[in-house]
Short mmCIF file of C-alpha atoms and ligand atoms in Angstrom, two decimals:
data_model
loop_
_atom_site.label_atom_id
_atom_site.label_comp_id
_atom_site.label_asym_id
_atom_site.label_seq_id
_atom_site.Cartn_x
_atom_site.Cartn_y
_atom_site.Cartn_z
CA MET A 1391 17.98 -7.00 49.49
CA GLN A 1392 20.61 -9.92 47.84
CA LEU A 1393 19.03 -11.43 44.86
CA SER A 1394 20.06 -14.94 44.38
CA GLY A 1395 21.60 -16.58 41.68
CA ILE A 1396 17.98 -18.38 40.77
CA SER A 1397 16.35 -15.24 40.95
CA ILE A 1398 18.88 -13.35 38.56
CA ILE A 1399 18.59 -16.36 36.35
CA ILE A 1400 14.39 -15.94 36.59
CA LEU A 1401 14.86 -12.21 35.81
CA LEU A 1402 16.58 -12.63 33.22
CA CYS A 1403 14.49 -15.34 31.20
CA VAL A 1404 11.47 -12.48 31.77
CA VAL A 1405 13.72 -9.96 30.38
CA LEU A 1406 14.62 -12.05 27.93
CA VAL A 1407 11.00 -13.23 26.97
CA ARG A 1408 9.13 -9.98 26.88
CA GLY A 1409 12.31 -8.75 24.65
CA LEU A 1410 11.66 -11.57 22.36
CA ASP A 1411 7.41 -10.80 22.81
CA GLY A 1412 7.81 -7.10 21.48
CA PRO A 1413 8.06 -5.40 18.88
CA ILE A 1414 11.20 -6.32 16.39
CA ARG A 1415 12.92 -3.16 16.46
CA TYR A 1416 15.06 -0.99 14.10
CA ASP A 1417 17.45 0.83 16.29
CA ASN A 1418 19.64 2.51 13.81
CA TYR A 1419 18.41 1.02 10.45
CA GLY A 1420 19.44 3.54 7.90
CA VAL A 1421 17.47 4.05 4.34
CA TYR A 1422 19.68 4.67 1.16
CA LYS A 1423 18.45 6.08 -2.09
CA LEU A 1424 21.37 4.41 -4.60
CA LYS A 1425 21.46 6.03 -8.17
CA TYR A 1426 22.46 2.85 -10.52
CA SER A 1427 23.19 2.81 -14.42
CA SER A 1428 23.71 -0.59 -15.31
CA SER A 1429 21.86 -3.93 -14.59
CA TRP A 1430 25.19 -5.66 -12.81
CA GLN A 1431 25.32 -2.85 -10.13
CA ARG A 1432 21.30 -3.04 -9.82
CA ASN A 1433 21.71 -6.96 -9.41
CA LEU A 1434 24.89 -6.97 -7.19
CA LEU A 1435 22.73 -4.83 -4.69
CA LEU A 1436 19.46 -6.51 -5.12
CA LYS A 1437 21.43 -9.56 -4.20
CA LEU A 1438 22.50 -8.03 -0.83
CA THR A 1439 18.97 -8.81 0.62
CA GLU A 1440 18.92 -12.09 -0.06
CA GLU A 1441 20.34 -10.87 3.75
CA HIS A 1442 17.08 -10.53 5.12
CA ASP A 1443 17.47 -9.04 8.67
CA ASN A 1444 20.00 -6.52 7.20
CA PHE A 1445 19.27 -5.64 4.09
CA ARG A 1446 15.54 -4.46 2.92
CA LEU A 1447 14.30 -3.49 -0.29
CA TRP A 1448 11.77 0.04 0.12
CA HIS A 1449 11.52 1.25 -3.14
CA GLU A 1450 12.94 0.37 -6.67
CA SER A 1451 12.18 2.74 -9.78
CA LYS A 1452 14.04 2.53 -13.46
CA ASP A 1453 17.19 4.23 -12.20
CA GLU A 1454 16.85 4.15 -8.02
CA LEU A 1455 16.72 1.58 -5.46
CA HIS A 1456 15.70 2.79 -2.02
CA MET A 1457 17.29 -0.18 0.65
CA MET A 1458 17.57 0.00 4.36
CA VAL A 1459 20.27 -1.41 6.40
CA GLY A 1460 21.13 -3.05 9.38
CA PRO A 1461 23.65 -1.23 11.78
CA LYS A 1462 25.47 -5.01 11.35
CA ALA A 1463 26.05 -4.73 7.93
CA ILE A 1464 27.37 -1.28 7.07
CA TRP A 1465 30.72 -2.54 6.40
CA LYS A 1466 29.12 -5.31 3.74
CA PHE A 1467 27.29 -2.55 2.06
CA GLN A 1468 30.28 -0.38 2.38
CA GLN A 1469 31.94 -3.23 0.07
CA VAL A 1470 29.44 -3.60 -2.36
CA LEU A 1471 29.24 0.42 -2.48
CA GLN A 1472 32.70 0.49 -3.71
CA LYS A 1473 32.88 -2.60 -6.13
CA THR A 1474 29.60 -1.26 -8.13
CA HIS A 1475 30.91 2.18 -7.74
CA VAL A 1476 27.38 3.66 -6.97
CA LYS A 1477 26.24 6.59 -5.12
CA SER A 1478 24.66 6.53 -2.04
CA ASP A 1479 22.58 9.24 0.07
CA LEU A 1480 21.79 8.17 3.40
CA PHE A 1481 17.89 9.54 3.87
CA ILE A 1482 16.81 8.31 6.96
CA LYS A 1483 19.37 7.58 9.60
CA ASN A 1484 17.68 5.37 11.96
CA VAL A 1485 14.15 3.66 11.52
CA GLN A 1486 13.58 2.79 14.60
CA GLU A 1487 13.35 6.57 15.77
CA LEU A 1488 10.88 7.37 13.04
CA ILE A 1489 8.45 4.77 14.45
CA GLU A 1490 9.22 6.63 17.85
CA ASN A 1491 8.23 9.65 16.61
CA GLU A 1492 4.75 8.11 14.80
CA THR A 1493 4.11 6.96 17.82
CA ASP A 1494 4.97 9.70 19.98
CA ILE A 1495 2.47 11.83 18.12
CA SER A 1496 -0.65 9.35 18.22
CA THR A 1497 -0.32 9.12 22.54
CA ARG A 1498 0.18 13.37 22.39
CA ALA A 1499 -3.41 13.32 19.96
CA ASP A 1500 -6.83 12.42 21.42
CA THR A 1501 -6.67 9.37 21.76
CA SER A 1502 -10.09 8.68 22.68
CA GLU A 1503 -11.53 9.27 19.46
CA PHE A 1504 -10.97 8.11 15.87
CA GLY A 1505 -9.59 10.77 13.58
CA TRP A 1506 -6.67 11.64 11.42
CA THR A 1507 -3.93 13.35 13.70
CA ARG A 1508 -2.13 9.62 14.14
CA TYR A 1509 -2.73 6.26 12.43
CA ASN A 1510 -5.31 3.92 13.76
CA THR A 1511 -5.13 0.40 14.90
CA LEU A 1512 -7.53 -2.46 12.39
CA GLU A 1513 -9.70 -2.37 15.61
CA GLU A 1514 -10.37 1.60 15.77
CA ILE A 1515 -11.31 1.49 12.42
CA GLU A 1516 -13.67 -1.33 12.47
CA LYS A 1517 -15.67 0.46 15.23
CA TRP A 1518 -15.44 3.59 13.54
CA LEU A 1519 -17.03 1.76 9.81
CA ASP A 1520 -19.61 0.68 12.57
CA GLU A 1521 -20.88 4.23 13.49
CA ILE A 1522 -20.53 5.23 10.15
CA LEU A 1523 -22.75 2.67 8.89
CA SER A 1524 -25.45 3.53 12.02
CA ALA A 1525 -25.15 6.77 11.10
CA TYR A 1526 -25.75 6.68 7.63
CA PRO A 1527 -27.81 3.63 7.29
CA GLU A 1528 -29.88 5.50 4.09
CA VAL A 1529 -26.73 5.93 1.59
CA THR A 1530 -23.63 3.38 3.36
CA GLU A 1531 -24.25 -1.09 3.51
CA GLU A 1532 -21.15 -3.12 4.58
CA PHE A 1533 -19.99 -5.96 2.48
CA ILE A 1534 -17.96 -8.80 3.69
CA VAL A 1535 -15.00 -9.50 1.01
CA GLY A 1536 -14.09 -13.00 3.37
CA GLN A 1537 -11.79 -13.89 5.66
CA SER A 1538 -8.58 -13.86 6.25
CA TYR A 1539 -5.65 -16.66 6.73
CA GLU A 1540 -5.70 -15.84 10.67
CA ASN A 1541 -9.94 -15.64 9.93
CA ARG A 1542 -10.06 -12.20 10.66
CA THR A 1543 -13.23 -10.63 8.55
CA ILE A 1544 -12.43 -7.95 5.28
CA ARG A 1545 -14.85 -5.67 5.31
CA GLY A 1546 -16.46 -2.79 2.70
CA ILE A 1547 -18.29 0.00 2.45
CA LYS A 1548 -20.60 0.86 -0.08
CA ILE A 1549 -21.29 4.49 -0.71
CA SER A 1550 -24.66 4.66 -2.83
CA TYR A 1551 -26.68 7.96 -3.02
CA ASN A 1552 -28.38 6.71 -6.60
CA THR A 1553 -29.23 3.97 -8.26
CA GLY A 1554 -27.28 3.49 -11.37
CA ASN A 1555 -23.78 5.13 -10.90
CA PRO A 1556 -21.44 4.68 -12.11
CA GLY A 1557 -18.65 1.96 -10.03
CA VAL A 1558 -15.22 2.72 -8.36
CA PHE A 1559 -13.55 0.61 -6.38
CA ILE A 1560 -10.70 1.46 -3.86
CA GLU A 1561 -8.98 -1.29 -2.41
CA SER A 1562 -6.59 -0.04 0.21
CA ASN A 1563 -3.41 -1.41 2.60
CA ILE A 1564 -3.15 -4.81 0.71
CA HIS A 1565 0.93 -3.96 1.70
CA ALA A 1566 0.50 -4.21 5.27
CA ARG A 1567 3.23 -1.10 5.91
CA GLU A 1568 1.01 1.07 3.46
CA TRP A 1569 -0.82 2.73 6.63
CA ILE A 1570 -1.23 5.81 4.69
CA THR A 1571 -3.84 4.35 2.38
CA SER A 1572 -5.84 3.29 5.20
CA ALA A 1573 -5.73 6.38 6.40
CA THR A 1574 -6.55 8.16 2.89
CA ALA A 1575 -9.83 5.84 2.55
CA THR A 1576 -10.90 6.39 5.34
CA TRP A 1577 -10.76 9.81 5.48
CA LEU A 1578 -12.21 10.24 1.93
CA ILE A 1579 -15.61 7.63 3.26
CA ASN A 1580 -15.85 10.47 6.14
CA GLN A 1581 -15.92 13.53 3.19
CA PHE A 1582 -18.54 11.13 0.95
CA LEU A 1583 -20.74 11.21 4.19
CA THR A 1584 -19.93 14.97 5.83
CA SER A 1585 -18.64 17.27 3.56
CA GLU A 1586 -20.84 20.29 2.64
CA ASP A 1587 -18.29 21.24 -0.36
CA GLU A 1588 -20.36 21.34 -3.63
CA MET A 1589 -17.68 19.85 -5.15
CA ILE A 1590 -17.21 16.91 -3.06
CA ARG A 1591 -21.16 16.50 -2.81
CA SER A 1592 -21.03 16.13 -6.57
CA LEU A 1593 -18.13 13.59 -5.72
CA ALA A 1594 -19.67 11.63 -3.30
CA GLU A 1595 -23.22 11.60 -4.99
CA ASN A 1596 -22.72 10.48 -8.42
CA HIS A 1597 -20.25 7.34 -8.24
CA ASP A 1598 -21.07 4.30 -6.32
CA TRP A 1599 -18.22 3.85 -3.29
CA TYR A 1600 -16.82 0.37 -2.89
CA ILE A 1601 -14.43 0.81 -0.55
CA VAL A 1602 -11.90 -1.98 1.29
CA PRO A 1603 -10.26 0.65 4.13
CA VAL A 1604 -7.62 -2.77 4.77
CA LEU A 1605 -7.24 -5.62 2.42
CA ASN A 1606 -4.52 -7.24 4.58
CA VAL A 1607 -5.92 -7.39 7.77
CA ASP A 1608 -4.05 -9.75 8.98
CA GLY A 1609 -0.24 -8.09 7.91
CA PHE A 1610 -1.92 -4.54 8.81
CA VAL A 1611 -2.53 -5.59 12.26
CA TYR A 1612 0.85 -7.45 12.88
CA SER A 1613 2.56 -4.27 11.06
CA HIS A 1614 0.83 -2.26 14.50
CA GLU A 1615 1.70 -4.93 16.76
CA LYS A 1616 5.36 -6.79 16.06
CA ASP A 1617 6.66 -5.11 12.88
CA ARG A 1618 6.42 -1.86 11.44
CA MET A 1619 7.82 -2.66 8.26
CA TRP A 1620 5.63 -6.03 7.45
CA ARG A 1621 4.68 -5.88 3.89
CA LYS A 1622 3.29 -9.01 3.24
CA THR A 1623 0.38 -11.78 4.05
CA ARG A 1624 0.45 -13.62 6.88
CA GLN A 1625 0.44 -17.37 5.82
CA PRO A 1626 3.20 -19.86 6.73
CA SER A 1627 4.76 -21.64 3.49
CA ASP A 1628 4.91 -25.38 3.44
CA LYS A 1629 8.51 -24.93 2.04
CA SER A 1630 9.77 -22.57 4.01
CA SER A 1631 10.16 -21.47 7.45
CA CYS A 1632 9.25 -17.46 5.98
CA ILE A 1633 6.01 -16.15 6.57
CA GLY A 1634 3.92 -14.53 4.31
CA VAL A 1635 3.44 -13.85 0.80
CA ASP A 1636 2.99 -10.33 -1.37
CA PRO A 1637 -0.43 -10.47 -1.89
CA ASN A 1638 -0.17 -7.96 -4.73
CA ARG A 1639 2.07 -10.31 -6.57
CA ASN A 1640 -1.03 -12.93 -5.84
CA PHE A 1641 -3.61 -12.40 -8.30
CA ASP A 1642 -4.48 -14.78 -11.34
CA SER A 1643 -3.52 -12.52 -14.40
CA HIS A 1644 -0.17 -13.60 -15.95
CA TRP A 1645 0.82 -14.53 -12.24
CA MET A 1646 4.46 -15.33 -12.16
CA GLU A 1647 5.04 -14.06 -15.86
CA ASN A 1648 8.42 -12.09 -16.71
CA GLY A 1649 10.17 -12.35 -14.06
CA GLY A 1650 7.21 -10.28 -12.28
CA ALA A 1651 6.83 -11.76 -8.87
CA SER A 1652 9.81 -14.21 -6.80
CA ASP A 1653 9.47 -17.76 -6.17
CA GLU A 1654 11.58 -17.43 -2.93
CA PRO A 1655 9.10 -17.36 -0.04
CA CYS A 1656 11.42 -15.27 2.30
CA ASP A 1657 11.36 -12.83 -0.55
CA GLU A 1658 9.16 -9.51 0.31
CA THR A 1659 7.87 -9.44 -3.62
CA TYR A 1660 7.24 -13.46 -3.33
CA GLY A 1661 4.15 -14.77 -5.37
CA GLY A 1662 2.91 -17.89 -3.42
CA PRO A 1663 2.52 -21.38 -4.33
CA TYR A 1664 -0.05 -20.53 -6.75
CA ALA A 1665 -2.48 -17.73 -8.29
CA ASN A 1666 -5.02 -17.19 -5.31
CA SER A 1667 -3.22 -18.77 -2.84
CA GLU A 1668 -3.38 -16.11 -0.24
CA PRO A 1669 -7.61 -16.55 1.15
CA GLU A 1670 -7.55 -12.55 0.91
CA ILE A 1671 -6.76 -12.69 -2.61
CA LYS A 1672 -9.19 -15.42 -3.41
CA ALA A 1673 -11.83 -13.43 -1.29
CA ILE A 1674 -11.11 -10.02 -3.23
CA SER A 1675 -11.52 -11.62 -6.65
CA GLU A 1676 -14.37 -13.59 -5.95
CA TYR A 1677 -15.86 -10.49 -4.97
CA VAL A 1678 -14.92 -7.91 -7.23
CA ALA A 1679 -15.72 -10.70 -9.77
CA SER A 1680 -19.49 -10.91 -8.64
CA ILE A 1681 -19.84 -7.23 -9.05
CA LYS A 1682 -17.44 -6.45 -12.33
CA ASP A 1683 -20.73 -4.88 -14.12
CA LYS A 1684 -21.13 -2.40 -12.41
CA LEU A 1685 -17.44 -1.07 -11.34
CA ASN A 1686 -16.12 1.42 -14.23
CA VAL A 1687 -12.80 2.21 -12.07
CA MET A 1688 -10.62 0.17 -9.98
CA LEU A 1689 -7.95 2.34 -7.54
CA ALA A 1690 -5.60 0.33 -5.35
CA PHE A 1691 -3.88 2.32 -3.26
CA HIS A 1692 -0.16 2.10 -2.29
CA SER A 1693 2.78 4.16 -0.76
CA TYR A 1694 5.50 5.41 -1.58
CA SER A 1695 7.01 7.49 -4.76
CA GLN A 1696 3.64 9.65 -5.93
CA LEU A 1697 2.98 7.78 -8.87
CA LEU A 1698 -0.11 6.86 -10.97
CA LEU A 1699 0.53 3.36 -12.46
CA SER A 1700 -1.47 2.06 -15.26
CA PRO A 1701 -1.34 -1.56 -16.87
CA TYR A 1702 0.43 -3.08 -17.73
CA GLY A 1703 2.88 -4.57 -15.29
CA HIS A 1704 3.42 -7.98 -16.43
CA THR A 1705 5.31 -6.55 -19.67
CA GLU A 1706 6.66 -3.74 -21.34
CA GLU A 1707 6.89 -5.10 -24.69
CA GLU A 1708 3.11 -4.25 -24.89
CA GLU A 1709 0.66 -1.41 -23.86
CA PRO A 1710 -3.44 -2.11 -23.02
CA GLU A 1711 -5.05 -0.36 -25.98
CA ASN A 1712 -6.33 2.53 -24.09
CA TYR A 1713 -2.70 2.98 -22.90
CA ASP A 1714 -3.25 6.74 -24.08
CA ASP A 1715 -6.31 7.35 -22.51
CA LEU A 1716 -5.32 6.03 -18.97
CA ASN A 1717 -2.30 8.42 -19.28
CA GLU A 1718 -4.79 11.76 -20.29
CA VAL A 1719 -6.70 10.52 -17.43
CA ALA A 1720 -3.54 10.48 -14.94
CA LYS A 1721 -2.50 13.63 -16.30
CA ALA A 1722 -6.59 14.91 -15.07
CA TYR A 1723 -5.36 13.48 -11.72
CA ALA A 1724 -1.32 14.73 -11.39
CA ASP A 1725 -2.30 18.28 -12.79
CA ALA A 1726 -5.04 18.91 -9.88
CA VAL A 1727 -3.05 17.86 -7.42
CA LEU A 1728 0.25 19.72 -9.08
CA ALA A 1729 -2.08 22.51 -8.78
CA LEU A 1730 -3.03 22.47 -4.94
CA PRO A 1731 -1.03 24.70 -2.56
CA TYR A 1732 1.05 21.44 -1.74
CA GLY A 1733 2.70 21.45 -5.07
CA THR A 1734 3.21 18.04 -4.97
CA SER A 1735 4.03 16.14 -8.62
CA TYR A 1736 2.73 12.76 -9.21
CA ASN A 1737 4.30 10.79 -12.28
CA TYR A 1738 2.35 8.65 -14.47
CA GLY A 1739 2.62 5.46 -16.97
CA SER A 1740 2.32 2.16 -16.95
CA VAL A 1741 3.50 -0.28 -13.88
CA ALA A 1742 6.34 -1.77 -16.11
CA SER A 1743 7.38 0.94 -17.83
CA VAL A 1744 7.96 3.07 -14.55
CA LEU A 1745 8.70 0.71 -11.94
CA TYR A 1746 9.84 -2.58 -12.94
CA VAL A 1747 7.66 -5.65 -14.43
CA ALA A 1748 5.38 -6.95 -11.53
CA SER A 1749 3.11 -9.43 -12.33
CA GLY A 1750 -0.52 -10.45 -10.74
CA GLY A 1751 -1.39 -7.14 -9.13
CA THR A 1752 -4.88 -6.08 -8.88
CA ASN A 1753 -4.66 -2.98 -10.93
CA ASP A 1754 -3.51 -5.66 -13.87
CA TRP A 1755 -5.89 -8.32 -12.80
CA ALA A 1756 -9.16 -5.31 -12.74
CA TYR A 1757 -7.82 -4.72 -16.12
CA ASN A 1758 -7.25 -8.06 -17.69
CA GLU A 1759 -9.22 -10.22 -16.09
CA GLN A 1760 -12.33 -8.27 -14.86
CA ASN A 1761 -12.71 -5.80 -17.87
CA ILE A 1762 -12.30 -2.53 -15.71
CA SER A 1763 -10.73 -0.48 -18.45
CA ILE A 1764 -9.92 2.51 -16.26
CA SER A 1765 -7.45 1.12 -13.59
CA TYR A 1766 -4.13 1.86 -11.58
CA THR A 1767 -2.03 1.81 -8.90
CA ILE A 1768 -1.82 4.71 -6.49
CA GLU A 1769 1.32 5.57 -4.83
CA PHE A 1770 0.84 8.51 -2.04
CA ARG A 1771 3.70 10.44 -0.65
CA ASP A 1772 6.15 10.93 -0.55
CA GLN A 1773 9.15 10.77 -2.80
CA GLY A 1774 11.98 9.31 -0.27
CA LYS A 1775 12.30 11.42 3.00
CA TYR A 1776 10.13 9.38 4.87
CA GLY A 1777 8.83 6.45 3.00
CA PHE A 1778 6.63 4.06 4.83
CA ILE A 1779 6.53 5.64 8.12
CA LEU A 1780 5.11 9.25 6.64
CA PRO A 1781 4.47 11.02 10.36
CA PRO A 1782 0.45 11.78 10.69
CA ALA A 1783 0.70 15.27 9.79
CA TYR A 1784 0.70 14.40 5.88
CA ILE A 1785 -2.10 12.36 6.57
CA VAL A 1786 -4.52 15.30 5.81
CA PRO A 1787 -2.98 16.66 3.20
CA ASN A 1788 -2.22 13.77 1.38
CA ALA A 1789 -5.93 12.66 1.67
CA GLU A 1790 -6.52 16.06 0.17
CA GLU A 1791 -4.35 15.82 -2.23
CA ALA A 1792 -6.31 12.03 -3.17
CA LEU A 1793 -9.69 13.56 -3.29
CA ILE A 1794 -8.88 16.55 -5.50
CA GLY A 1795 -6.91 13.86 -8.02
CA ILE A 1796 -9.56 11.35 -7.82
CA SER A 1797 -12.38 14.09 -8.67
CA ALA A 1798 -10.16 15.06 -11.74
CA LEU A 1799 -9.70 11.82 -12.78
CA LEU A 1800 -13.54 10.96 -12.74
CA ASP A 1801 -14.03 14.01 -14.66
CA LYS A 1802 -11.77 12.82 -17.20
CA CYS A 1803 -13.46 9.38 -17.46
CA GLN A 1804 -16.70 11.32 -17.93
CA GLU A 1805 -15.14 13.06 -20.69
CA LEU A 1806 -13.76 10.40 -21.96
CA ASN A 1807 -17.18 8.13 -21.77
CA TYR A 1808 -15.84 5.75 -19.22
CA LEU A 1809 -18.45 6.19 -16.24
CA GLU A 1810 -21.29 4.56 -18.64
CA LEU A 1811 -23.68 1.88 -17.24
CA LYS A 1812 -22.16 -1.48 -18.05
CA TYR A 1813 -25.73 -3.22 -16.74
CA THR A 1814 -29.60 -2.56 -17.07
CA LEU A 1815 -31.15 -1.13 -14.06
O1 0X9 B 2243 5.54 -3.35 -5.86
C1 0X9 B 2243 4.34 -3.03 -6.05
O2 0X9 B 2243 3.01 -3.88 -5.41
C2 0X9 B 2243 3.35 -1.97 -6.00
N1 0X9 B 2243 4.63 -0.64 -4.93
S1 0X9 B 2243 5.21 -0.90 -3.41
O3 0X9 B 2243 5.85 -0.11 -3.01
N2 0X9 B 2243 3.53 -0.29 -2.95
O4 0X9 B 2243 4.88 -2.41 -3.07
C3 0X9 B 2243 3.82 -1.48 -7.64
C4 0X9 B 2243 2.68 -2.19 -7.96
C5 0X9 B 2243 2.16 -1.44 -9.35
N3 0X9 B 2243 0.93 -2.36 -9.91
C6 0X9 B 2243 0.83 -3.07 -9.99
N4 0X9 B 2243 2.10 -4.62 -9.86
N5 0X9 B 2243 0.07 -4.20 -10.97
ZN1 ZN B 2244 2.40 -1.31 -1.69
#
């Protein structure tokens, strides 16, 4: 059969449209660890991220950056490395390959059942949540946080075995690509309801749990369907064609202060046009504020770096008045996790002292504006081997660490009198 010129053109158009419609590919994108020692080096490296398609920041700490670099920009990257005398260490050679392995494992596993051998989609998580809610009606209750920009419902589950328990709020997957966070949150929910282990039963039954497995629902769906590396929300900007805001810079607490967020809509840490501009953040702020008297602890799940981060994020100049306690509680988590056979080590300290100044984040807002005096960001595994694309085989080990860590953290809170009732029954 001979194809006429016109059919070839039609075929090409179909391929092109289909191609454009498929997920974004990261063929031969590498991820590098870059050790820097001065701010001029850091600034020159960070300047590269203005070219969003070619350079993306994965992680930053006091002396190290992790940067994803596209194959077309290798030459430019090498030039900057030479100029800055910064040493680079390539830890992921091909991001696309990792993404494909991640989904490959998903399809090979038994896909008919919800579980923790692969990463689940929002639809699967919600279906499972419905099943859990109807299987345990006595001790679970759904709560609705609100609607997202794309009008999805942000759902949460309350688990309560006793009235008057101290309250622990868990916010998860505020950053879309951090899939290990919702996988861990759902695993914890399952343990709290089904485990027969004495320690887990006591943890589950002596606290009231408010868990939002996926806060950034639009971003999460987008990260599954279009761009595995998506971080932000999906609300368009009035002043730019770039989409989305960093939801963890959008809370109304020291918003945009001290360079703790970017005012450039194309940046990964764009704080938004104003605080609470993102419907997801406005909704969770209102919901948490409405139950704040019932909350003793706020935990915001993130990845990656293996850290427990306490306030403040907006400044390094000051420390919160209970900073010593916050460090002691964080140490309890880190010690408990380290003692497990995996031997995973966590560091801790304030956001601004361990990482960078970052304002308008959940844990700062909860601490500063809602008087929740135990408030952390937990950055799960790893420390820069797979980064955001943590293979599904690590979901359960990570979740076990979270469980043991949280249990130790709450024991220490109890010891330091942070779990007292804040309201009258
Ligand atoms: O930068 C962030 O938002 C978090 N790191 S991540 O790699 N997951 O993006 C750290 C957040 C620290 N907490 C606050 N800024 N309050
Ligand atoms: Zn995050």
